[in-house]
Short mmCIF file of C-alpha atoms in Angstrom, two decimals:
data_model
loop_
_atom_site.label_atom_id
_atom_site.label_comp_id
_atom_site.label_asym_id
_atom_site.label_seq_id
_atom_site.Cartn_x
_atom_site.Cartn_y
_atom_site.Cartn_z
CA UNK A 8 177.86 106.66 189.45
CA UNK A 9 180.98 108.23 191.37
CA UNK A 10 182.35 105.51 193.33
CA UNK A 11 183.38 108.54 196.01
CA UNK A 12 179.77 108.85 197.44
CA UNK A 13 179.17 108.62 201.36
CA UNK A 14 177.74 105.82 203.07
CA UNK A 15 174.62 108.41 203.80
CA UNK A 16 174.11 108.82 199.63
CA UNK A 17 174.41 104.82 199.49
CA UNK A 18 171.61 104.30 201.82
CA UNK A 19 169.64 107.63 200.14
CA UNK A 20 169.89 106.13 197.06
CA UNK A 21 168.72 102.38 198.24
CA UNK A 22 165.73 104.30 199.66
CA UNK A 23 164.94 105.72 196.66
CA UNK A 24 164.77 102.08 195.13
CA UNK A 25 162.65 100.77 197.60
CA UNK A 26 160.38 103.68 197.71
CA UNK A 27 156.68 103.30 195.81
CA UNK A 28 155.03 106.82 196.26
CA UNK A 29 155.99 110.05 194.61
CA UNK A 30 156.26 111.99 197.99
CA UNK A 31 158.57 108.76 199.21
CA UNK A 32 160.90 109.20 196.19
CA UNK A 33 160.99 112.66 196.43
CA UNK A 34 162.11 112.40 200.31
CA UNK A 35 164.62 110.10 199.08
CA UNK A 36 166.16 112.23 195.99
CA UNK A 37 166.76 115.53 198.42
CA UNK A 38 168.69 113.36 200.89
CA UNK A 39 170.84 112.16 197.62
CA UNK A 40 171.19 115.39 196.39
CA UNK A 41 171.88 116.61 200.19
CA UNK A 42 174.75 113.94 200.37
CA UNK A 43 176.20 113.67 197.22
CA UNK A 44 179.78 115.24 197.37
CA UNK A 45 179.95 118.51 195.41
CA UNK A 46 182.83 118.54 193.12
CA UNK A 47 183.65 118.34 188.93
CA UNK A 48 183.05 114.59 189.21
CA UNK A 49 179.10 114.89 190.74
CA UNK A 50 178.36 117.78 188.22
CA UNK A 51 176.41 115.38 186.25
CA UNK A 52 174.94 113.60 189.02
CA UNK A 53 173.62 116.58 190.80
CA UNK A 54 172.25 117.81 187.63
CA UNK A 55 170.50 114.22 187.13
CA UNK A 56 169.15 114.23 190.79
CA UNK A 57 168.06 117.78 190.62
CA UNK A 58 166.15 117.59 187.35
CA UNK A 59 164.28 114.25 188.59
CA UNK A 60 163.07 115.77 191.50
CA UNK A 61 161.58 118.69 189.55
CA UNK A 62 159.98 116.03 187.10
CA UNK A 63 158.55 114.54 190.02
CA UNK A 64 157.04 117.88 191.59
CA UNK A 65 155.48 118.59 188.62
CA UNK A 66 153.81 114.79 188.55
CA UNK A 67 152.91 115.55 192.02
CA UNK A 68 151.30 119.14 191.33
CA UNK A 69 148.96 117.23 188.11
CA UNK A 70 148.09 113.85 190.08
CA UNK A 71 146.44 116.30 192.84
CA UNK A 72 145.09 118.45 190.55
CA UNK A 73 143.42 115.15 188.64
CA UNK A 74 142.31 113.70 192.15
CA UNK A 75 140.72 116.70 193.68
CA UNK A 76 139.16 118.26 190.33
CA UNK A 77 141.77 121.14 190.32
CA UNK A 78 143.68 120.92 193.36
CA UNK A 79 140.69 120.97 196.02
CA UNK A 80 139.35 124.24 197.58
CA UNK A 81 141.26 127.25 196.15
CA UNK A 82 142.22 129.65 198.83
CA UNK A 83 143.55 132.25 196.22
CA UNK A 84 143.53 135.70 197.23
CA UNK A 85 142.60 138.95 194.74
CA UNK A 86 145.50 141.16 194.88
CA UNK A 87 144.65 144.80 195.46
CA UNK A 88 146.81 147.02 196.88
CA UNK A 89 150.29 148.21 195.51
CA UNK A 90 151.99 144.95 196.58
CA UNK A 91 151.04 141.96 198.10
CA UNK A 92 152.79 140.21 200.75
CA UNK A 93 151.92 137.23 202.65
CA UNK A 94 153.02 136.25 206.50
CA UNK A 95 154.17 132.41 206.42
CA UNK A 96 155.21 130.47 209.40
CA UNK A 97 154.67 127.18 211.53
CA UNK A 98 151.67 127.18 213.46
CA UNK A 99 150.96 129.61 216.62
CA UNK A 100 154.41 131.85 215.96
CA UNK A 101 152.09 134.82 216.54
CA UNK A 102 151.19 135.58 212.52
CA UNK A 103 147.09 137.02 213.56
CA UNK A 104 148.47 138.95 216.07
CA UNK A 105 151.11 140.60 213.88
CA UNK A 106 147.91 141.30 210.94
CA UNK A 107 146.21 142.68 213.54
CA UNK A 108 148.68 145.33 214.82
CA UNK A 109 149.48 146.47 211.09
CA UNK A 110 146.17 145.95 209.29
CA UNK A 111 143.41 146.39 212.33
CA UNK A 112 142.04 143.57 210.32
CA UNK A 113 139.79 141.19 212.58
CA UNK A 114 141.71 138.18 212.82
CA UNK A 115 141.52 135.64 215.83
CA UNK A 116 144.04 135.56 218.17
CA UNK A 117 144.84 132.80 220.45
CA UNK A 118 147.84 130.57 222.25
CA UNK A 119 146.97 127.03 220.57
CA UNK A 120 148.07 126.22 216.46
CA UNK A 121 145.86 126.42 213.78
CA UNK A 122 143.58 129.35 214.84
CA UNK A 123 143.33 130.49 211.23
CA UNK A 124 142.08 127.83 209.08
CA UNK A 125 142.47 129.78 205.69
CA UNK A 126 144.31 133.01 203.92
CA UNK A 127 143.04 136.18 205.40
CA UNK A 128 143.92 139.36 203.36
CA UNK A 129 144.02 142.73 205.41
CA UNK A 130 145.29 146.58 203.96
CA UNK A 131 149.06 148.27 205.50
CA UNK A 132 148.92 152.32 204.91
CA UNK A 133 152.49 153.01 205.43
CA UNK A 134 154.04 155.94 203.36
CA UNK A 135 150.72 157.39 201.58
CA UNK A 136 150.56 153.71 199.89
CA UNK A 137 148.09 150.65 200.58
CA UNK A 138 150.46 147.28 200.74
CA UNK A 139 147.96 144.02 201.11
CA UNK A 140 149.17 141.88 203.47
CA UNK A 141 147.91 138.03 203.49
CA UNK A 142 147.89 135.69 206.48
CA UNK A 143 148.79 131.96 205.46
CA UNK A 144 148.05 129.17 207.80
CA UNK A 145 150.41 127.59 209.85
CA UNK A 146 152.63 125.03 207.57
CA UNK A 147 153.78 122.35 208.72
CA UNK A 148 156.35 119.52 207.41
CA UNK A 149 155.23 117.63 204.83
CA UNK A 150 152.81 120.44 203.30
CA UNK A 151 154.39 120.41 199.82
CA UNK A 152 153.81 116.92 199.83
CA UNK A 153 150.12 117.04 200.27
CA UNK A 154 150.16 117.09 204.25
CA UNK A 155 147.34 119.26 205.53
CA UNK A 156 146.35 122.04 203.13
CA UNK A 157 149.71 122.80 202.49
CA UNK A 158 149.60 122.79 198.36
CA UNK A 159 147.12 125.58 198.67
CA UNK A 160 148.69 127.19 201.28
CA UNK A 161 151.69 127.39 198.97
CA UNK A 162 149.71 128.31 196.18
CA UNK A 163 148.70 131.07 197.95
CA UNK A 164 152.81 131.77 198.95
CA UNK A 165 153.81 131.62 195.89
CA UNK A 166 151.41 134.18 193.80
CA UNK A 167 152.74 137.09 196.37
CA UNK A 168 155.02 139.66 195.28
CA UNK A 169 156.73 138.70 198.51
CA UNK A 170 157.14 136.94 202.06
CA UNK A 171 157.43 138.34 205.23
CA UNK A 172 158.46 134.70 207.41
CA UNK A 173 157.18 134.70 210.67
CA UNK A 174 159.45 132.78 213.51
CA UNK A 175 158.65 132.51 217.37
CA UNK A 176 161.87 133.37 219.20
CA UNK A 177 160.26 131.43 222.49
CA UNK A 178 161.58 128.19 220.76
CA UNK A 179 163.98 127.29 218.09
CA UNK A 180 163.88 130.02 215.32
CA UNK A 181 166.64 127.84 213.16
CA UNK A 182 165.03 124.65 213.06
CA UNK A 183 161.38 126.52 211.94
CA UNK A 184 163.66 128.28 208.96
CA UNK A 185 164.83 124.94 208.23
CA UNK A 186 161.32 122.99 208.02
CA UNK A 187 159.87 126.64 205.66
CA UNK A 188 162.58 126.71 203.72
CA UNK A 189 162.98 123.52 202.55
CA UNK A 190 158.92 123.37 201.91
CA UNK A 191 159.58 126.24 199.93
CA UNK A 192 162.11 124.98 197.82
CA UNK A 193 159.55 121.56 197.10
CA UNK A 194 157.04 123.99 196.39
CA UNK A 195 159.15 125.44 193.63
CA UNK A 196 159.96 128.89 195.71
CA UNK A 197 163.30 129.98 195.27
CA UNK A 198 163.74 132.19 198.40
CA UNK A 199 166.14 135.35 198.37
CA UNK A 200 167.73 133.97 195.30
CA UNK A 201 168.35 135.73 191.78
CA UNK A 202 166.94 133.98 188.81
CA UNK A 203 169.77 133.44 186.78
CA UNK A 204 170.20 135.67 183.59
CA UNK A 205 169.25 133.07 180.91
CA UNK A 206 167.16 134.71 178.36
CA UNK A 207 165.16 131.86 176.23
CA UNK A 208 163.13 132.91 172.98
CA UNK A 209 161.77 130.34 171.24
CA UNK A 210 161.63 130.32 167.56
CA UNK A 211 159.70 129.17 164.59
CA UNK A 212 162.66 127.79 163.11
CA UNK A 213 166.76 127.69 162.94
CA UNK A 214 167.42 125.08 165.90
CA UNK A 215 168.94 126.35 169.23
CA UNK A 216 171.69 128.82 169.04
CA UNK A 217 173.10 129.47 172.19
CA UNK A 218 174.86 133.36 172.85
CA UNK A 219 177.74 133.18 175.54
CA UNK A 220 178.76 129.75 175.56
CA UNK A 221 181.96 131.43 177.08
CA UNK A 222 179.89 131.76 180.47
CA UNK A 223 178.58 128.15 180.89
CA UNK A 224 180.75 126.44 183.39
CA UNK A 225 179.84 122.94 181.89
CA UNK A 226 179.40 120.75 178.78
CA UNK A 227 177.24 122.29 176.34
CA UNK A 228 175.89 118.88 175.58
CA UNK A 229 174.04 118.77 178.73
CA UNK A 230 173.25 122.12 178.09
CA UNK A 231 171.24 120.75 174.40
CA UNK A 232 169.94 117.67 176.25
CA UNK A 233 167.93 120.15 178.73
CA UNK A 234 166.74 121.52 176.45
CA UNK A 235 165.30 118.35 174.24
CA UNK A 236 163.66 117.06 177.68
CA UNK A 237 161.71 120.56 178.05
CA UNK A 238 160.93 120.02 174.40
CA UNK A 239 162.69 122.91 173.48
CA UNK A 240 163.66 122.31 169.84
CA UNK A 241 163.99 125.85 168.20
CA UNK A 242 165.46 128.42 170.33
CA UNK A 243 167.52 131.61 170.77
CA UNK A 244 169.86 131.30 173.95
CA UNK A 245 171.37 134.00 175.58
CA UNK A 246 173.38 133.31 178.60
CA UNK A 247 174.58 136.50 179.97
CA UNK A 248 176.74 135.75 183.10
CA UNK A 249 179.08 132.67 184.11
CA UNK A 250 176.39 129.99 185.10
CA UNK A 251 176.97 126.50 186.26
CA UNK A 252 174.89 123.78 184.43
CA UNK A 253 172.39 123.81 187.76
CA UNK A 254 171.32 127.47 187.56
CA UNK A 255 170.82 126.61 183.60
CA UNK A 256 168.46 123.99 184.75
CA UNK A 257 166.44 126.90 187.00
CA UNK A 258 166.50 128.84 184.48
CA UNK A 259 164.87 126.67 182.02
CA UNK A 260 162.16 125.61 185.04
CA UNK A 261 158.99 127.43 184.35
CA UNK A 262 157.20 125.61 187.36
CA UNK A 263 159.97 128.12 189.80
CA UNK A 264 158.78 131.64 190.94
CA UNK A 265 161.56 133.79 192.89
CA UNK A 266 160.53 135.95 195.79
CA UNK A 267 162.33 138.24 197.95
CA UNK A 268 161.60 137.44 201.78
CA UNK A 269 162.41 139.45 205.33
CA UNK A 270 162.14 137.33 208.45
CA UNK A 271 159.94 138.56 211.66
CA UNK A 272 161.83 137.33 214.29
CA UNK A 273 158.15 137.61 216.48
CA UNK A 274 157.65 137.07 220.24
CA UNK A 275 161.21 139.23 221.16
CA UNK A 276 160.30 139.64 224.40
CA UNK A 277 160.09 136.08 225.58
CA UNK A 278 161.93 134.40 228.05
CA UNK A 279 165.49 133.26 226.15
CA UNK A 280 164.61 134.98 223.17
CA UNK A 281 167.62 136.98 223.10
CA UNK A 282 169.74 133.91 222.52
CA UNK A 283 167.79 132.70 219.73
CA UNK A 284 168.04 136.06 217.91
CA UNK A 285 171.40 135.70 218.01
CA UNK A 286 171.49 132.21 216.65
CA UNK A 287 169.22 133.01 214.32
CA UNK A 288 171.44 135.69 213.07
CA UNK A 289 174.05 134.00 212.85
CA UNK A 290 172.65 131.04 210.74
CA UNK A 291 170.88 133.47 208.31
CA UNK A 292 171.91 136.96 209.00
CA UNK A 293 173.83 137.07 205.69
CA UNK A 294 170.83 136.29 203.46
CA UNK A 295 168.04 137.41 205.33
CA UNK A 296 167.08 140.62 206.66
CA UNK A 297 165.41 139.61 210.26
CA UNK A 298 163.04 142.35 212.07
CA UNK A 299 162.70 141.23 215.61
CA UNK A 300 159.43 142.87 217.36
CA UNK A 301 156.58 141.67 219.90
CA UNK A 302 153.48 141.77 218.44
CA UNK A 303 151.74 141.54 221.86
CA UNK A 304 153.40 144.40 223.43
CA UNK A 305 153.80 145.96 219.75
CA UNK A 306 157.50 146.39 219.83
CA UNK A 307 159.35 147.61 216.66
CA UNK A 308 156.41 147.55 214.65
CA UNK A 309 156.91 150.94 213.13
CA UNK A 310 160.48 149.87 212.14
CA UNK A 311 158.56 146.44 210.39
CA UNK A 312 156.04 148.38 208.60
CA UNK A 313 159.29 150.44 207.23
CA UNK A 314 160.84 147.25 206.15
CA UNK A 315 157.64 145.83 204.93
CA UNK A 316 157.66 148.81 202.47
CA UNK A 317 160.91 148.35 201.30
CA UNK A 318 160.23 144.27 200.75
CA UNK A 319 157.55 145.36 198.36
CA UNK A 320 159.73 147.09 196.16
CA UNK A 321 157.50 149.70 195.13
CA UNK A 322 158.29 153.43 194.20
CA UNK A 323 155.60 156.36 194.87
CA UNK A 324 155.64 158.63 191.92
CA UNK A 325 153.39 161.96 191.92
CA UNK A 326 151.78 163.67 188.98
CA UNK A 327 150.75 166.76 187.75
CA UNK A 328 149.55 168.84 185.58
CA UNK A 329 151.52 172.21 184.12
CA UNK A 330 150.85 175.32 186.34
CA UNK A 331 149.28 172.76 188.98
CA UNK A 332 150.05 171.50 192.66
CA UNK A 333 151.14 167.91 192.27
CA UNK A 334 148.37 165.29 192.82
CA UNK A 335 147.54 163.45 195.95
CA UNK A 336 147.76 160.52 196.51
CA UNK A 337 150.56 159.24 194.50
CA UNK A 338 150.70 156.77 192.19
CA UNK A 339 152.47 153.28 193.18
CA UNK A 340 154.75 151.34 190.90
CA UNK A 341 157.05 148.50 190.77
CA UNK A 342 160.70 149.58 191.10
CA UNK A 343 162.75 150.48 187.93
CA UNK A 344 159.22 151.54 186.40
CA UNK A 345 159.66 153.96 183.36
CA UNK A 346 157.54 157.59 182.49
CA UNK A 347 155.39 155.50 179.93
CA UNK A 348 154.31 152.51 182.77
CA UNK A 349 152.95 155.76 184.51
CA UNK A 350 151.32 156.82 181.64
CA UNK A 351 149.64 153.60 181.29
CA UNK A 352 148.98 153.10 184.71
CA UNK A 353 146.89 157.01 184.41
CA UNK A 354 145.19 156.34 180.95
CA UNK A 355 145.70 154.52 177.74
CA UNK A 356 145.26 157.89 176.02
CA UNK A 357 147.93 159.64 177.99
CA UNK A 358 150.50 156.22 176.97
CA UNK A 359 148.78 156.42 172.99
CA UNK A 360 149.42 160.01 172.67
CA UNK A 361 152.59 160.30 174.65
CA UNK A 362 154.84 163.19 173.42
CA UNK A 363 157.56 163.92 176.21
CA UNK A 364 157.48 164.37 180.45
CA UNK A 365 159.10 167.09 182.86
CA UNK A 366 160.47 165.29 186.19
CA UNK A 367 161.06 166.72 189.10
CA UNK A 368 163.07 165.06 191.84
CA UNK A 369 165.92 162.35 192.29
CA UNK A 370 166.08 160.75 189.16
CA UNK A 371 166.34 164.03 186.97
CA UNK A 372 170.22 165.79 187.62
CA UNK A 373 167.71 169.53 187.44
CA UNK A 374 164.11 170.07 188.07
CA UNK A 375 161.68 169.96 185.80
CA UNK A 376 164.00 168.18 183.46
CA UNK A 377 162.22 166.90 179.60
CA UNK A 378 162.68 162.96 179.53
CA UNK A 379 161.31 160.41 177.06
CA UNK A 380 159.20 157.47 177.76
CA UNK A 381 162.23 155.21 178.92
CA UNK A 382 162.95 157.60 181.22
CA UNK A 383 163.14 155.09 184.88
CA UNK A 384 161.48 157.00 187.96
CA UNK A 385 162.52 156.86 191.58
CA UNK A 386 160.41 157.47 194.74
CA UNK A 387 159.19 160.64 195.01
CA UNK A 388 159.36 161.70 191.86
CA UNK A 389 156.79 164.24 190.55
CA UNK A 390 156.03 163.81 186.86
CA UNK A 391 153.87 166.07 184.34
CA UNK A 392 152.88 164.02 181.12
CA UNK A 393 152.55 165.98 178.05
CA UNK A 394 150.31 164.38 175.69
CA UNK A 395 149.41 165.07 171.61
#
């Protein structure tokens, strides 16, 4: 151990000792990992605390799964739609009255927490496309620890395409980000964060050979004894930007998802709400986009449904067929989605038979240009298939 800790790590550190119950230790190991001084000395350390605490999320996540036969009620949602979102916040920051204003969906509104009591799904047409968005009960701290219903509320969080976090600016919009955000982060949700480009393919045989050593800022001998404790024996490596031995360790997590996120800075036109947008800004302006709007008096909620849109990061693509009026409506599809995910998206037969496509719009440099299957669309494209 560095003998340069903090008095704060010391006393983490003794509470870790002492403690007797998974969600105690893991209380215990963020407050190390929160204290620990970050320099060349604590690389090691960091990387210790770090990949205990994911060993003991994962213990967590199968002792409730063994005690409740699967986790307890599942509160999953079907995805339908061309994206699904979900709206995730403390209790009573004004989430049902937000679905109701851009789904019409029936939810219960009221001024007291916990009105909803589980996920309810409701259908945004914005922009000729159908976006699902998902209420989640209110969390609350402790919820990735089993408080509540929070491991199925997560659940729910993290099989979205995205979040949409809802704060009340009436009271303190930093200290709710705090409390979500770091129940995100025990829930394995990496928040507005890029998974780091670490491409893993496991092999029959030939051992681990690791492409780009160059980039890892660390010793590679951590790097190998990852990879033994994830049982990783036979592997292809590929690291293809500088990484620090940290992000090799996300990489290598398969319990972490990564979702983009917006913040609805809700209830803007309450009394001192002003000065808490501001604050709020300021703490997470640079890695947040934050929409504030009043759900009650339905305040910016056109500009929200815009940003909404954009947070699904999906592309409408039109099709047609030669001598014909494009097709309405269009066809939605994940951003950076080629001609032949269209044509698989339309028919198998049309992806089977593929010959060649004309495009018209902004990804072609002249209209009606012939591309290939790799060819990547952009929004608004119009796109006749020609098939064998």
């Amino acid at each position: 151990m560095p003998t340069n800790v903090t008095a704060e790590y010391l006393a983490a550190e003794e509470e870790y000792r002492n403690a007797k119950t998974i969600p105690e230790k893991i209380r215990a190991l963020e407050k190390m990992y929160a204290t620990v001084p970050k320099h060349k000395g604590t690389e090691k350390l960091r990387l210790q605390i770090k990949r205990k605490l994911a060993e003991l999320r994962k213990e967590l996540d199968k002792q409730r799964q063994m005690k409740k036969g699967g986790g307890g009620p599942s509160l999953a949602v079907r995805k339908e739609g061309a994206a699904q979102i979900v709206l995730a916040g403390l209790p009573n920051v004004g989430k049902s009255s937000l679905m109701k204003a851009l789904t019409n969906v029936d939810a219960d509104v009221a001024d007291y927490a916990f009105t909803t009591v589980e996920p309810i799904p409701g259908m945004m047409h914005h922009k000729d496309v159908q976006i699902q968005l998902v209420e989640v009960p209110g969390l609350v701290e402790g919820a990735a620890l089993g408080k509540g219903m929070g491991p199925q509320l997560l659940s729910v969080i993290r099989n979205a395409d995205a979040i949409a976090i809802v704060v009340d600016l009436s009271r303190d919009p930093v200290k709710q980000m705090e409390i979500l955000l770091k129940e995100f982060e025990r829930a394995g949700i990496k928040v507005n964060k890029r998974k780091p480009r670490v491409e893993i393919k496991k092999t029959a045989m030939g051992g681990i050979v690791i492409n780009g050593q160059e980039n890892i800022k660390g010793d590679i001998q951590e790097v190998m004894k990852m990879l033994r404790e994830e049982r990783i024996h036979s592997a292809e490596i590929t690291v293809k930007e500088p990484v620090t031995l940290e992000e090799i360790a996300d990489a290598l997590d398969e319990s972490l998802v990564w979702r983009r996120a917006i913040i609805i800075a809700n209830k803007g036109d309450a009394p001192g709400s002003k000065e808490n947008y501001e604050r709020l800004l300021k703490a997470y302006g640079d890695r947040f986009k934050i929409i504030p709007v009043s759900a009650k008096r339905k305040i910016q909620l056109d500009k929200l449904k815009d940003e909404l849109y954009e947070l699904a990061g999906i592309i409408r693509v039109f099709t047609k067929s030669p001598g014909e009026e494009p097709a309405y409506p269009p066809v939605p599809l994940k951003k950076g989605s080629t001609v032949m995910d269209l044509a698989e998206r339309i028919h198998k037969d049309f992806a089977k038979n593929f010959r060649y496509a004309r495009v018209w719009g902004k990804s072609v440099k002249f209209p009606g240009q012939r591309v290939g299957a790799d060819h990547v669309l952009e929004d608004g494209d119009i796109v006749e298939i020609h098939a064998r």
